[in-house]
Structure formats: C-alpha cells, structure tokens
Amino acid sequence: MFGVKVVTAAAAAVLMMACVGPTPALADTIEAALVRAYQNNPQLNAQRAAVRSIDETVPQALSGYRPKVNLTLTGGYQYQDSQITSQTQAVHGTTTPASATLTATQTIYNGQQTANGVRKAEANVSGQREALRLLEQQVLFLAAQIYMDYLRDAAIVEVQRSNTRVLEQTLKQTRDRFNVGEVTRTDVAQSEAQLAAGRTQQLTAESNLTTTRSNFRRIIGNDPDNLAPGSPVDRFLPSTLQQAINLALTENPSVTSAMYGIDVQYLQVKIQEGALLPTVTVQASAQQSYQQSLQQFRSFGASAVAQVTVPIYQGGGEYALIRGSKETLAQQRLTLEQTRDQARSDLVSAWGNLLAGKAQVASAQAQVSASEIALNGVREEAKAGQRTTLDVLNAQQALVNARVSLVTAQHDRVVASYNVLQRIGRLSPQVLNLPTTTYDPSVHYQQVRDSWAGVRTPDGR
C-alpha cells in the first residue's frame, strides 16, 4: 500500500521554473511575451499617443515667434444721399463697396513670455517622456509577473493533480486492506477525507490558473501556450544595495519626471512675471477699396505701425498669479523630495525581497528533499506496523505543501529580480536586449517641432 510514488510529472512541474537549459521547440519565452506586451499593450499605446499630443505644445509655443497674418474681405450694398450746402446740388445713388485688407502683426518683445513658453513646453515634453518610460517599465514588469504567475499556477495544478492520483490509489489500497481486516474503518475514513481535501485543493488551483490565464491575455495579448521557464535578471542588477539606491535616485522615471516638473513650474513663474513687462509689436497693413462712396471709385492704402504697450495696473490679478505659481514651484520641489524618498523605500524593499527570495528557494528545495525522505520513511515504517495511515497521509500532504512552497519561492525569486530592475529605472527593452524595435518619442517630436502649417499628422491622419 504505502509504496505508492508520486508520478514524475509532478516533480517536473515543480522544477519547471528552475530549469536552466534548452527550451522545448516552439516554446513561448518570457522575452517574447515582454515584446508582445511592449508592442501591443493598449494602455501603453494610449500613453504614447498622449505624448505625441504633448509634442504639439512646442510648435504652439513657437508660434509666438512667428507673424500673424490676416486677410479681411468686405462687400455689400450702400445707398447714399448727401448735400454739402444748400447751394450745392444733392448727390444720391447706390454703390457696391468692396475692400480687401491684409494685416501682418509681429511681436518684437513680450517680456520673454514666448521664449519661456517654449522652454516650458520642451520641459513638459521631457516630463511626459519620463511618464511614458515609467508606464513602459510598469507594463514590462506586469508582463513578467503574469508570465511567472502562469508558470507557478500551472505547476501547482500539476502538483495537486498528482497528489489527487496518489490519494485515490491510497484510498483504493486502504479499502482493500480493510476488506481483509488489516485496517479499521477509521483508516478508510481518513483516506476518504484526505482525498476530498486533495480534490478541493486541485479545484482551487485550477480556478486560480483560469484567472491567471485571463490576466495573461489581458496584459500580454494572447493565451499562454507551452511556456518556457523564466529566469531571473540578476545579471542586469548592480552588485550592491548602495549602487542600486544611487541609480534609483537618478534614473527612476518617477524621480526624473518630478525633476522636469520643477523646470515646468519655474518657467511658469517666469512667464507670468513677463506679463508685467512692456510688449512691443509691429503691424503692417495694406488695403484695396472699391466704391466706398459715390465720389470715390478706388483707393489703396498701406501702413506700418510700431506699438509699445506698458502694463500699469490690471486689477492685481497678475500679481496673485505670480505668487501662486511660486507656491506651486515650492510644492513641486517638495514633491521631488517625496518622490526620491519613495523611490529609495521601494528599492530597498524590493532588494530585501530579492535576497529573501534567494534564501527561500534554497530553503524550499531543502524542505522538499527532507519531505520526500520523511514520506518514504513513514511508508516503510507503516509497512512494519509502526505508523498509521494518518501518519502516511500527513507526510504526503507535507510533501505537497513543500512542493507548492518551492514553486512559489521560485516564482517570487524571478519576479523580485524584475521588480528591482524596475525600481532602479532600467527595466527597458534596451537593457533586457529584447528583440524588438524600441519606440522613440523623439522621432515624432522632430517631425512636428518646426511645422509652420498643415493639419495632417506625420502618420497621414
């Protein structure tokens, strides 16, 4: 009875994430899954479109350097009846007056509002690129995590199915022994109860796997099939915690985005201070008119005017805006410090989880080995009548729990390495050497930055 052995499929499933060797033909790899998530994740593509929209704020700001040209056309019907003095003859009749006026206005100086507006827009674009980089890393981490989640849950399902098969065989042999009087009804009931619990654990594992499969498709874009083992990315990590902290404080996109936020707010203060300075504009116009009166058939005029506008007092609102912007700038500086503290805290926590994960894998492997030895020993002792059926069932459950713990530890070990890489700001296709073309937001920026006219986007829309 007690010589039943766990099938090798369960052991293989437990170790599938720890294997480092040739992957099966046509197996889906974690790198391929990351590529699909990077290319096709809708949230990530939506953020890329948002960054392209922000790119357009730079040519909007640059338009302040360019002239404003307007053409005004008028036309209509006019009746006139006039007499200069009582001795002169009255003049009356109808005309169809028409005119065309071309006006060009160029701002020469506006307190550096245009220049600061351009710099603000450029800083905002840079900040949005960092926000995009942050989302890219989050998506890649989620993709790696769900990939490992599926490997873990699939392995746990195999462990539980194997356990159920062993318990079914154990129950059959216990009933056979009961029929010949070797064991009591209690032993049969214990085997039945353990089998029922094993089936419940199997159903729970299968339900978890179904949920994970759905999340896999949502994040990566396809159903999982024939997944190859995933491995840690320790080779891309710094060797010490202090080096990792230094990188997190300078390369984490949350930190760099907050830095650009300070630039944006600083330039906003300068723009609003520029509203207190004079504005100098030059305006040139030309007008061609026809039949403006009964005595005049045609006329032409042209002018060039320089205008200086000095703001004296506009109710005090402009001063309130400046003060408010300065407070927002101070807030943004404090936000940067808070972001740095959070980045440091997240990195230290992730680093600790990585170290713990390494230790947990070794501990879980030792636990599995010890549980296998213990189960074999209990089975042998049970054959000699020194152990009960319950002792064997408990040892079998301990081995199942140990194997589930090993699978979970192997999963956590890999995910923790990806988390550390994300926290230092280097979870990117370039660092991971993913076989994909990386999205470069500067390409669209250069396409639209100096555009003077046109409503079509660079992709033809």
CSV table of C-alpha atoms in Angstrom, one decimal:
chain,number,residue,atom,x,y,z
A,1,MET,CA,0.0,0.0,0.0
A,2,PHE,CA,2.5,2.6,1.2
A,3,GLY,CA,4.9,2.0,-1.7
A,4,VAL,CA,2.9,4.4,-4.0
A,5,LYS,CA,5.2,7.0,-5.5
A,6,VAL,CA,4.3,10.5,-6.8
A,7,VAL,CA,4.4,10.5,-10.6
A,8,THR,CA,7.3,12.2,-12.2
A,9,ALA,CA,5.1,14.8,-14.0
A,10,ALA,CA,4.5,16.5,-10.7
A,11,ALA,CA,8.2,16.7,-9.9
A,12,ALA,CA,8.8,18.1,-13.4
A,13,ALA,CA,6.1,20.6,-13.0
A,14,VAL,CA,7.6,21.8,-9.7
A,15,LEU,CA,11.0,22.3,-11.2
A,16,MET,CA,9.9,23.8,-14.5
A,17,MET,CA,10.8,27.3,-13.4
A,18,ALA,CA,14.2,26.3,-12.0
A,19,CYS,CA,15.4,24.6,-15.1
A,20,VAL,CA,18.2,26.3,-17.0
A,21,GLY,CA,18.7,24.5,-20.2
A,22,PRO,CA,17.4,24.1,-23.7
A,23,THR,CA,13.8,25.1,-24.0
A,24,PRO,CA,11.2,23.0,-26.0
A,25,ALA,CA,10.8,23.6,-29.7
A,26,LEU,CA,8.4,26.5,-30.4
A,27,ALA,CA,8.1,27.3,-26.7
A,28,ASP,CA,6.9,30.7,-25.8
A,29,THR,CA,9.6,32.6,-23.8
A,30,ILE,CA,9.4,35.3,-21.3
A,31,GLU,CA,11.3,37.6,-23.6
A,32,ALA,CA,8.8,37.1,-26.4
A,33,ALA,CA,5.9,37.8,-24.0
A,34,LEU,CA,7.6,41.0,-23.0
A,35,VAL,CA,8.0,42.0,-26.6
A,36,ARG,CA,4.3,41.5,-27.3
A,37,ALA,CA,3.3,43.5,-24.2
A,38,TYR,CA,5.7,46.3,-25.2
A,39,GLN,CA,4.3,46.5,-28.7
A,40,ASN,CA,0.6,45.8,-28.2
A,41,ASN,CA,-0.5,46.8,-24.7
A,42,PRO,CA,-3.4,49.2,-25.3
A,43,GLN,CA,-2.6,51.3,-22.2
A,44,LEU,CA,1.0,51.8,-23.3
A,45,ASN,CA,0.0,52.7,-26.8
A,46,ALA,CA,-2.6,55.2,-25.4
A,47,GLN,CA,0.2,56.8,-23.4
A,48,ARG,CA,2.4,57.1,-26.5
A,49,ALA,CA,-0.4,58.9,-28.3
A,50,ALA,CA,-0.7,61.2,-25.3
A,51,VAL,CA,3.0,62.0,-25.5
A,52,ARG,CA,2.6,62.8,-29.2
A,53,SER,CA,-0.2,65.2,-28.3
A,54,ILE,CA,2.0,66.9,-25.8
A,55,ASP,CA,4.7,67.2,-28.6
A,56,GLU,CA,2.4,69.7,-30.3
A,57,THR,CA,2.6,72.1,-27.4
A,58,VAL,CA,6.1,73.0,-28.6
A,59,PRO,CA,5.1,74.3,-32.0
A,60,GLN,CA,2.2,76.0,-30.3
A,61,ALA,CA,4.7,77.9,-28.1
A,62,LEU,CA,7.0,78.6,-31.1
A,63,SER,CA,4.1,80.2,-32.9
A,64,GLY,CA,4.7,83.3,-30.6
A,65,TYR,CA,7.9,84.0,-32.6
A,66,ARG,CA,6.0,84.0,-35.9
A,67,PRO,CA,3.9,86.7,-37.6
A,68,LYS,CA,0.2,86.7,-37.5
A,69,VAL,CA,-1.3,87.4,-41.0
A,70,ASN,CA,-5.0,88.1,-41.6
A,71,LEU,CA,-6.9,88.8,-44.8
A,72,THR,CA,-10.2,90.6,-44.4
A,73,LEU,CA,-12.6,90.9,-47.3
A,74,THR,CA,-15.8,93.0,-47.2
A,75,GLY,CA,-18.5,93.7,-49.6
A,76,GLY,CA,-22.1,94.9,-49.7
A,77,TYR,CA,-24.7,97.4,-50.9
A,78,GLN,CA,-24.8,101.1,-50.0
A,79,TYR,CA,-27.3,103.9,-50.7
A,80,GLN,CA,-26.1,107.5,-50.3
A,81,ASP,CA,-28.0,110.8,-50.4
A,82,SER,CA,-26.0,113.8,-49.4
A,83,GLN,CA,-25.7,117.6,-50.0
A,84,ILE,CA,-22.8,119.6,-48.7
A,85,THR,CA,-24.6,123.1,-48.6
A,86,SER,CA,-28.0,124.4,-49.6
A,87,GLN,CA,-26.4,125.9,-52.7
A,88,THR,CA,-24.8,122.7,-53.9
A,89,GLN,CA,-26.5,120.0,-55.8
A,90,ALA,CA,-27.6,117.0,-53.9
A,91,VAL,CA,-25.8,113.7,-54.6
A,92,HIS,CA,-27.6,110.5,-54.3
A,93,GLY,CA,-27.2,107.0,-55.6
A,94,THR,CA,-26.2,103.4,-54.8
A,95,THR,CA,-22.8,101.7,-54.7
A,96,THR,CA,-21.4,98.3,-54.1
A,97,PRO,CA,-18.4,98.9,-51.8
A,98,ALA,CA,-15.8,96.2,-51.5
A,99,SER,CA,-12.4,96.1,-49.8
A,100,ALA,CA,-9.5,93.7,-49.1
A,101,THR,CA,-7.2,94.3,-46.1
A,102,LEU,CA,-4.0,92.3,-45.5
A,103,THR,CA,-2.6,92.7,-42.0
A,104,ALA,CA,0.6,91.3,-40.6
A,105,THR,CA,1.5,91.6,-36.9
A,106,GLN,CA,4.8,90.6,-35.4
A,107,THR,CA,5.6,90.6,-31.7
A,108,ILE,CA,9.1,92.0,-31.1
A,109,TYR,CA,9.2,91.8,-27.3
A,110,ASN,CA,6.8,90.5,-24.7
A,111,GLY,CA,8.8,90.1,-21.6
A,112,GLN,CA,10.4,86.8,-22.7
A,113,GLN,CA,7.0,85.1,-22.4
A,114,THR,CA,7.4,83.4,-25.7
A,115,ALA,CA,10.9,82.2,-25.0
A,116,ASN,CA,10.0,80.9,-21.6
A,117,GLY,CA,6.8,79.4,-23.0
A,118,VAL,CA,8.9,77.4,-25.5
A,119,ARG,CA,11.2,76.2,-22.8
A,120,LYS,CA,8.3,75.2,-20.6
A,121,ALA,CA,6.7,73.2,-23.4
A,122,GLU,CA,10.0,71.4,-24.0
A,123,ALA,CA,10.4,70.6,-20.3
A,124,ASN,CA,6.8,69.4,-20.3
A,125,VAL,CA,7.5,67.1,-23.2
A,126,SER,CA,10.6,65.7,-21.4
A,127,GLY,CA,8.5,65.1,-18.3
A,128,GLN,CA,5.8,63.3,-20.4
A,129,ARG,CA,8.5,61.1,-21.9
A,130,GLU,CA,9.6,60.1,-18.4
A,131,ALA,CA,6.0,59.3,-17.6
A,132,LEU,CA,5.9,57.1,-20.7
A,133,ARG,CA,9.1,55.4,-19.6
A,134,LEU,CA,7.5,54.8,-16.2
A,135,LEU,CA,4.5,53.2,-17.8
A,136,GLU,CA,6.7,51.1,-20.1
A,137,GLN,CA,8.5,49.7,-17.1
A,138,GLN,CA,5.3,49.0,-15.3
A,139,VAL,CA,3.8,47.1,-18.3
A,140,LEU,CA,7.0,45.1,-18.7
A,141,PHE,CA,7.0,44.2,-15.0
A,142,LEU,CA,3.3,43.2,-15.1
A,143,ALA,CA,4.1,41.1,-18.2
A,144,ALA,CA,7.0,39.3,-16.5
A,145,GLN,CA,4.9,38.9,-13.4
A,146,ILE,CA,1.9,37.4,-15.1
A,147,TYR,CA,4.2,35.1,-17.1
A,148,MET,CA,5.7,33.8,-13.9
A,149,ASP,CA,2.2,33.6,-12.3
A,150,TYR,CA,1.1,31.3,-15.0
A,151,LEU,CA,4.1,29.1,-14.7
A,152,ARG,CA,3.6,28.9,-10.9
A,153,ASP,CA,-0.2,28.2,-11.1
A,154,ALA,CA,0.3,25.6,-13.8
A,155,ALA,CA,2.9,23.9,-11.8
A,156,ILE,CA,0.7,23.9,-8.7
A,157,VAL,CA,-2.2,22.4,-10.7
A,158,GLU,CA,0.1,19.6,-11.7
A,159,VAL,CA,1.3,19.1,-8.1
A,160,GLN,CA,-2.3,18.9,-6.9
A,161,ARG,CA,-3.4,16.6,-9.7
A,162,SER,CA,-0.6,14.3,-8.9
A,163,ASN,CA,-1.5,14.4,-5.3
A,164,THR,CA,-5.1,13.5,-6.1
A,165,ARG,CA,-4.0,10.5,-8.1
A,166,VAL,CA,-1.8,9.3,-5.2
A,167,LEU,CA,-4.6,9.8,-2.7
A,168,GLU,CA,-7.0,7.9,-5.0
A,169,GLN,CA,-4.6,5.0,-5.1
A,170,THR,CA,-4.1,5.2,-1.4
A,171,LEU,CA,-7.8,5.0,-0.7
A,172,LYS,CA,-8.2,2.0,-3.0
A,173,GLN,CA,-5.4,0.1,-1.2
A,174,THR,CA,-6.8,1.1,2.2
A,175,ARG,CA,-10.2,-0.3,1.3
A,176,ASP,CA,-8.6,-3.5,0.1
A,177,ARG,CA,-6.8,-3.8,3.4
A,178,PHE,CA,-10.0,-3.1,5.3
A,179,ASN,CA,-11.7,-5.8,3.4
A,180,VAL,CA,-9.2,-8.3,4.6
A,181,GLY,CA,-9.2,-6.9,8.1
A,182,GLU,CA,-5.7,-5.3,8.2
A,183,VAL,CA,-7.0,-1.8,9.0
A,184,THR,CA,-10.1,-0.3,10.5
A,185,ARG,CA,-13.0,1.7,9.2
A,186,THR,CA,-11.2,4.8,10.7
A,187,ASP,CA,-8.3,4.4,8.3
A,188,VAL,CA,-10.7,4.3,5.3
A,189,ALA,CA,-12.5,7.4,6.5
A,190,GLN,CA,-9.2,9.2,7.0
A,191,SER,CA,-8.2,8.3,3.4
A,192,GLU,CA,-11.5,9.5,2.1
A,193,ALA,CA,-11.3,12.8,4.0
A,194,GLN,CA,-7.8,13.4,2.7
A,195,LEU,CA,-8.8,12.6,-0.9
A,196,ALA,CA,-11.8,15.0,-0.6
A,197,ALA,CA,-9.4,17.7,0.7
A,198,GLY,CA,-7.0,17.0,-2.2
A,199,ARG,CA,-9.7,17.3,-4.8
A,200,THR,CA,-10.7,20.7,-3.3
A,201,GLN,CA,-7.1,21.9,-3.4
A,202,GLN,CA,-7.0,20.7,-7.1
A,203,LEU,CA,-10.2,22.6,-8.0
A,204,THR,CA,-8.9,25.7,-6.3
A,205,ALA,CA,-5.6,25.5,-8.1
A,206,GLU,CA,-7.4,25.0,-11.4
A,207,SER,CA,-9.6,28.0,-10.7
A,208,ASN,CA,-6.6,30.2,-10.0
A,209,LEU,CA,-5.0,29.0,-13.2
A,210,THR,CA,-8.1,30.1,-15.2
A,211,THR,CA,-8.0,33.5,-13.7
A,212,THR,CA,-4.3,33.8,-14.4
A,213,ARG,CA,-4.8,32.7,-18.0
A,214,SER,CA,-7.4,35.6,-18.4
A,215,ASN,CA,-5.0,38.1,-17.0
A,216,PHE,CA,-2.2,36.8,-19.2
A,217,ARG,CA,-4.3,37.5,-22.3
A,218,ARG,CA,-5.2,41.0,-21.0
A,219,ILE,CA,-1.6,42.1,-20.3
A,220,ILE,CA,0.3,40.2,-23.0
A,221,GLY,CA,-2.3,39.9,-25.7
A,222,ASN,CA,-2.6,36.1,-26.3
A,223,ASP,CA,-3.4,32.9,-24.4
A,224,PRO,CA,-0.4,31.2,-22.8
A,225,ASP,CA,0.8,28.0,-24.5
A,226,ASN,CA,3.8,25.9,-24.0
A,227,LEU,CA,5.7,28.4,-21.8
A,228,ALA,CA,9.4,28.1,-21.4
A,229,PRO,CA,11.0,28.5,-17.9
A,230,GLY,CA,11.6,32.1,-16.8
A,231,SER,CA,14.9,33.1,-15.3
A,232,PRO,CA,16.0,36.0,-13.0
A,233,VAL,CA,17.6,39.1,-14.4
A,234,ASP,CA,20.3,39.5,-11.8
A,235,ARG,CA,22.9,40.0,-14.5
A,236,PHE,CA,21.5,43.4,-15.2
A,237,LEU,CA,21.4,44.5,-11.5
A,238,PRO,CA,24.1,46.4,-9.6
A,239,SER,CA,26.2,44.4,-7.2
A,240,THR,CA,25.4,46.3,-4.0
A,241,LEU,CA,22.4,48.0,-2.5
A,242,GLN,CA,24.1,51.4,-2.3
A,243,GLN,CA,24.8,51.3,-6.1
A,244,ALA,CA,21.1,50.4,-6.7
A,245,ILE,CA,20.0,53.3,-4.5
A,246,ASN,CA,22.2,55.7,-6.4
A,247,LEU,CA,20.7,54.5,-9.7
A,248,ALA,CA,17.1,54.7,-8.3
A,249,LEU,CA,17.7,58.4,-7.2
A,250,THR,CA,18.9,59.4,-10.7
A,251,GLU,CA,17.3,57.0,-13.2
A,252,ASN,CA,14.0,56.1,-11.8
A,253,PRO,CA,11.4,57.7,-14.2
A,254,SER,CA,9.3,58.9,-11.3
A,255,VAL,CA,12.2,60.9,-10.0
A,256,THR,CA,13.3,62.3,-13.4
A,257,SER,CA,9.7,63.2,-14.2
A,258,ALA,CA,9.4,65.2,-10.9
A,259,MET,CA,12.7,67.0,-11.8
A,260,TYR,CA,11.2,68.1,-15.1
A,261,GLY,CA,8.1,69.2,-13.2
A,262,ILE,CA,10.2,71.7,-11.3
A,263,ASP,CA,11.5,73.1,-14.6
A,264,VAL,CA,8.0,73.5,-15.8
A,265,GLN,CA,6.8,75.3,-12.7
A,266,TYR,CA,9.9,77.5,-12.6
A,267,LEU,CA,9.3,78.6,-16.2
A,268,GLN,CA,5.6,79.2,-15.5
A,269,VAL,CA,6.7,81.7,-12.9
A,270,LYS,CA,8.9,83.5,-15.4
A,271,ILE,CA,6.0,83.6,-18.0
A,272,GLN,CA,3.7,85.2,-15.5
A,273,GLU,CA,6.4,87.7,-14.4
A,274,GLY,CA,6.8,88.6,-18.1
A,275,ALA,CA,3.3,89.8,-18.2
A,276,LEU,CA,4.4,92.8,-16.1
A,277,LEU,CA,6.9,93.9,-18.7
A,278,PRO,CA,6.2,96.0,-21.9
A,279,THR,CA,5.1,94.5,-25.1
A,280,VAL,CA,6.4,95.7,-28.4
A,281,THR,CA,4.7,94.8,-31.7
A,282,VAL,CA,4.9,95.9,-35.3
A,283,GLN,CA,1.9,95.9,-37.6
A,284,ALA,CA,1.9,96.3,-41.3
A,285,SER,CA,-1.3,96.5,-43.4
A,286,ALA,CA,-2.4,97.2,-46.9
A,287,GLN,CA,-5.9,97.9,-48.1
A,288,GLN,CA,-7.5,98.0,-51.5
A,289,SER,CA,-11.0,99.5,-51.6
A,290,TYR,CA,-13.7,100.0,-54.3
A,291,GLN,CA,-16.7,102.3,-54.4
A,292,GLN,CA,-16.5,103.3,-50.8
A,293,SER,CA,-18.5,106.5,-51.8
A,294,LEU,CA,-20.2,108.0,-54.9
A,295,GLN,CA,-17.3,110.3,-55.4
A,296,GLN,CA,-14.6,107.6,-55.0
A,297,PHE,CA,-14.3,104.6,-57.2
A,298,ARG,CA,-11.0,103.1,-56.0
A,299,SER,CA,-8.4,103.7,-53.2
A,300,PHE,CA,-5.3,102.0,-51.9
A,301,GLY,CA,-3.6,102.5,-48.6
A,302,ALA,CA,-0.7,100.9,-46.7
A,303,SER,CA,0.8,101.5,-43.2
A,304,ALA,CA,3.4,100.3,-40.8
A,305,VAL,CA,3.0,100.9,-37.1
A,306,ALA,CA,5.0,100.1,-34.1
A,307,GLN,CA,3.2,99.8,-30.8
A,308,VAL,CA,4.5,99.7,-27.3
A,309,THR,CA,2.1,98.6,-24.5
A,310,VAL,CA,3.2,99.1,-20.9
A,311,PRO,CA,1.0,97.4,-18.3
A,312,ILE,CA,0.5,99.7,-15.4
A,313,TYR,CA,-2.2,98.0,-13.3
A,314,GLN,CA,-4.7,95.4,-14.3
A,315,GLY,CA,-6.5,94.9,-11.0
A,316,GLY,CA,-3.8,92.9,-9.2
A,317,GLY,CA,-4.7,89.5,-10.7
A,318,GLU,CA,-1.3,89.2,-12.4
A,319,TYR,CA,0.5,89.5,-9.0
A,320,ALA,CA,-1.7,86.9,-7.5
A,321,LEU,CA,-0.9,84.5,-10.3
A,322,ILE,CA,2.9,85.1,-9.8
A,323,ARG,CA,2.6,84.4,-6.1
A,324,GLY,CA,0.5,81.3,-6.6
A,325,SER,CA,3.0,80.0,-9.2
A,326,LYS,CA,5.8,80.4,-6.8
A,327,GLU,CA,4.0,78.4,-4.2
A,328,THR,CA,3.3,75.7,-6.8
A,329,LEU,CA,7.1,75.7,-7.6
A,330,ALA,CA,7.9,75.2,-3.9
A,331,GLN,CA,5.3,72.4,-3.8
A,332,GLN,CA,6.9,70.7,-6.8
A,333,ARG,CA,10.3,70.8,-5.1
A,334,LEU,CA,8.9,69.2,-2.0
A,335,THR,CA,7.2,66.6,-4.3
A,336,LEU,CA,10.6,65.7,-5.7
A,337,GLU,CA,12.0,65.1,-2.3
A,338,GLN,CA,9.0,62.9,-1.5
A,339,THR,CA,9.4,61.0,-4.8
A,340,ARG,CA,13.1,60.4,-4.1
A,341,ASP,CA,12.2,59.1,-0.6
A,342,GLN,CA,9.6,56.8,-2.1
A,343,ALA,CA,11.9,55.6,-4.8
A,344,ARG,CA,14.6,54.8,-2.1
A,345,SER,CA,12.0,53.0,0.0
A,346,ASP,CA,10.6,50.9,-2.8
A,347,LEU,CA,14.1,50.0,-4.0
A,348,VAL,CA,15.2,48.9,-0.5
A,349,SER,CA,12.0,46.8,-0.1
A,350,ALA,CA,12.5,45.2,-3.5
A,351,TRP,CA,16.1,44.5,-2.8
A,352,GLY,CA,15.2,42.8,0.5
A,353,ASN,CA,12.5,40.7,-1.2
A,354,LEU,CA,15.1,39.6,-3.8
A,355,LEU,CA,17.6,38.5,-1.1
A,356,ALA,CA,14.8,36.8,0.8
A,357,GLY,CA,13.6,35.1,-2.4
A,358,LYS,CA,17.1,33.6,-3.0
A,359,ALA,CA,17.1,32.2,0.6
A,360,GLN,CA,13.5,30.9,0.3
A,361,VAL,CA,14.3,28.9,-2.9
A,362,ALA,CA,17.2,27.2,-1.1
A,363,SER,CA,15.1,26.6,2.0
A,364,ALA,CA,12.2,25.3,-0.1
A,365,GLN,CA,14.4,22.9,-2.0
A,366,ALA,CA,15.8,21.5,1.3
A,367,GLN,CA,12.2,21.2,2.6
A,368,VAL,CA,11.2,19.2,-0.5
A,369,SER,CA,14.1,16.9,-0.2
A,370,ALA,CA,13.5,16.4,3.5
A,371,SER,CA,9.8,15.8,3.0
A,372,GLU,CA,10.5,13.2,0.3
A,373,ILE,CA,12.8,11.3,2.7
A,374,ALA,CA,10.3,11.6,5.5
A,375,LEU,CA,7.5,10.3,3.4
A,376,ASN,CA,9.5,7.3,2.2
A,377,GLY,CA,10.5,6.6,5.8
A,378,VAL,CA,6.9,6.8,7.1
A,379,ARG,CA,5.8,4.5,4.4
A,380,GLU,CA,8.4,1.9,5.3
A,381,GLU,CA,7.5,2.2,9.0
A,382,ALA,CA,3.8,1.9,8.1
A,383,LYS,CA,4.6,-1.4,6.4
A,384,ALA,CA,6.2,-2.7,9.6
A,385,GLY,CA,3.1,-1.5,11.6
A,386,GLN,CA,4.9,1.3,13.3
A,387,ARG,CA,3.0,4.1,11.6
A,388,THR,CA,-0.7,4.6,10.9
A,389,THR,CA,-2.5,5.5,7.7
A,390,LEU,CA,-3.0,9.0,9.1
A,391,ASP,CA,0.8,9.4,9.5
A,392,VAL,CA,1.3,8.5,5.9
A,393,LEU,CA,-1.4,10.9,4.7
A,394,ASN,CA,0.1,13.7,6.8
A,395,ALA,CA,3.5,13.1,5.4
A,396,GLN,CA,2.1,13.0,1.8
A,397,GLN,CA,0.4,16.4,2.5
A,398,ALA,CA,3.6,17.8,3.9
A,399,LEU,CA,5.4,16.9,0.7
A,400,VAL,CA,2.7,18.5,-1.4
A,401,ASN,CA,2.9,21.7,0.7
A,402,ALA,CA,6.7,21.7,0.3
A,403,ARG,CA,6.5,21.4,-3.4
A,404,VAL,CA,3.9,24.2,-3.6
A,405,SER,CA,6.2,26.3,-1.5
A,406,LEU,CA,9.1,25.6,-3.8
A,407,VAL,CA,7.1,26.6,-6.9
A,408,THR,CA,6.0,29.8,-5.1
A,409,ALA,CA,9.5,30.6,-4.0
A,410,GLN,CA,10.9,30.1,-7.5
A,411,HIS,CA,8.2,32.4,-8.8
A,412,ASP,CA,8.9,35.1,-6.2
A,413,ARG,CA,12.6,34.8,-6.9
A,414,VAL,CA,12.3,35.7,-10.6
A,415,VAL,CA,9.6,38.4,-10.0
A,416,ALA,CA,11.7,40.0,-7.3
A,417,SER,CA,14.6,40.4,-9.7
A,418,TYR,CA,12.4,42.1,-12.3
A,419,ASN,CA,11.0,44.4,-9.5
A,420,VAL,CA,14.5,45.5,-8.5
A,421,LEU,CA,15.3,46.3,-12.1
A,422,GLN,CA,12.1,48.3,-12.4
A,423,ARG,CA,12.8,50.2,-9.2
A,424,ILE,CA,16.2,51.4,-10.4
A,425,GLY,CA,14.7,52.6,-13.7
A,426,ARG,CA,16.3,50.1,-16.0
A,427,LEU,CA,13.5,47.6,-16.9
A,428,SER,CA,13.6,48.5,-20.6
A,429,PRO,CA,13.8,46.7,-23.9
A,430,GLN,CA,17.3,48.1,-24.4
A,431,VAL,CA,18.7,46.8,-21.1
A,432,LEU,CA,16.9,43.4,-21.5
A,433,ASN,CA,18.1,43.1,-25.1
A,434,LEU,CA,14.6,42.3,-26.3
A,435,PRO,CA,14.3,41.5,-30.0
A,436,THR,CA,12.1,44.4,-30.8
A,437,THR,CA,12.2,47.9,-32.3
A,438,THR,CA,12.0,50.4,-29.4
A,439,TYR,CA,9.6,53.2,-29.5
A,440,ASP,CA,11.5,56.5,-29.8
A,441,PRO,CA,9.3,59.5,-28.9
A,442,SER,CA,11.8,62.0,-30.2
A,443,VAL,CA,11.0,60.9,-33.8
A,444,HIS,CA,7.5,62.3,-33.7
A,445,TYR,CA,8.8,65.4,-31.8
A,446,GLN,CA,11.3,66.2,-34.5
A,447,GLN,CA,8.7,65.7,-37.2
A,448,VAL,CA,6.3,68.3,-35.8
A,449,ARG,CA,8.5,70.8,-33.8
A,450,ASP,CA,9.2,73.2,-36.7
A,451,SER,CA,6.0,72.7,-38.6
A,452,TRP,CA,4.5,76.0,-39.7
A,453,ALA,CA,1.3,74.7,-41.2
A,454,GLY,CA,-0.7,71.6,-42.0
A,455,VAL,CA,-3.4,69.6,-40.2
A,456,ARG,CA,-2.1,66.1,-41.1
A,457,THR,CA,-0.2,64.1,-38.5
A,458,PRO,CA,3.1,62.5,-39.5
A,459,ASP,CA,1.4,59.2,-40.0
A,460,GLY,CA,-1.0,60.7,-42.5
A,461,ARG,CA,-4.2,61.2,-40.4
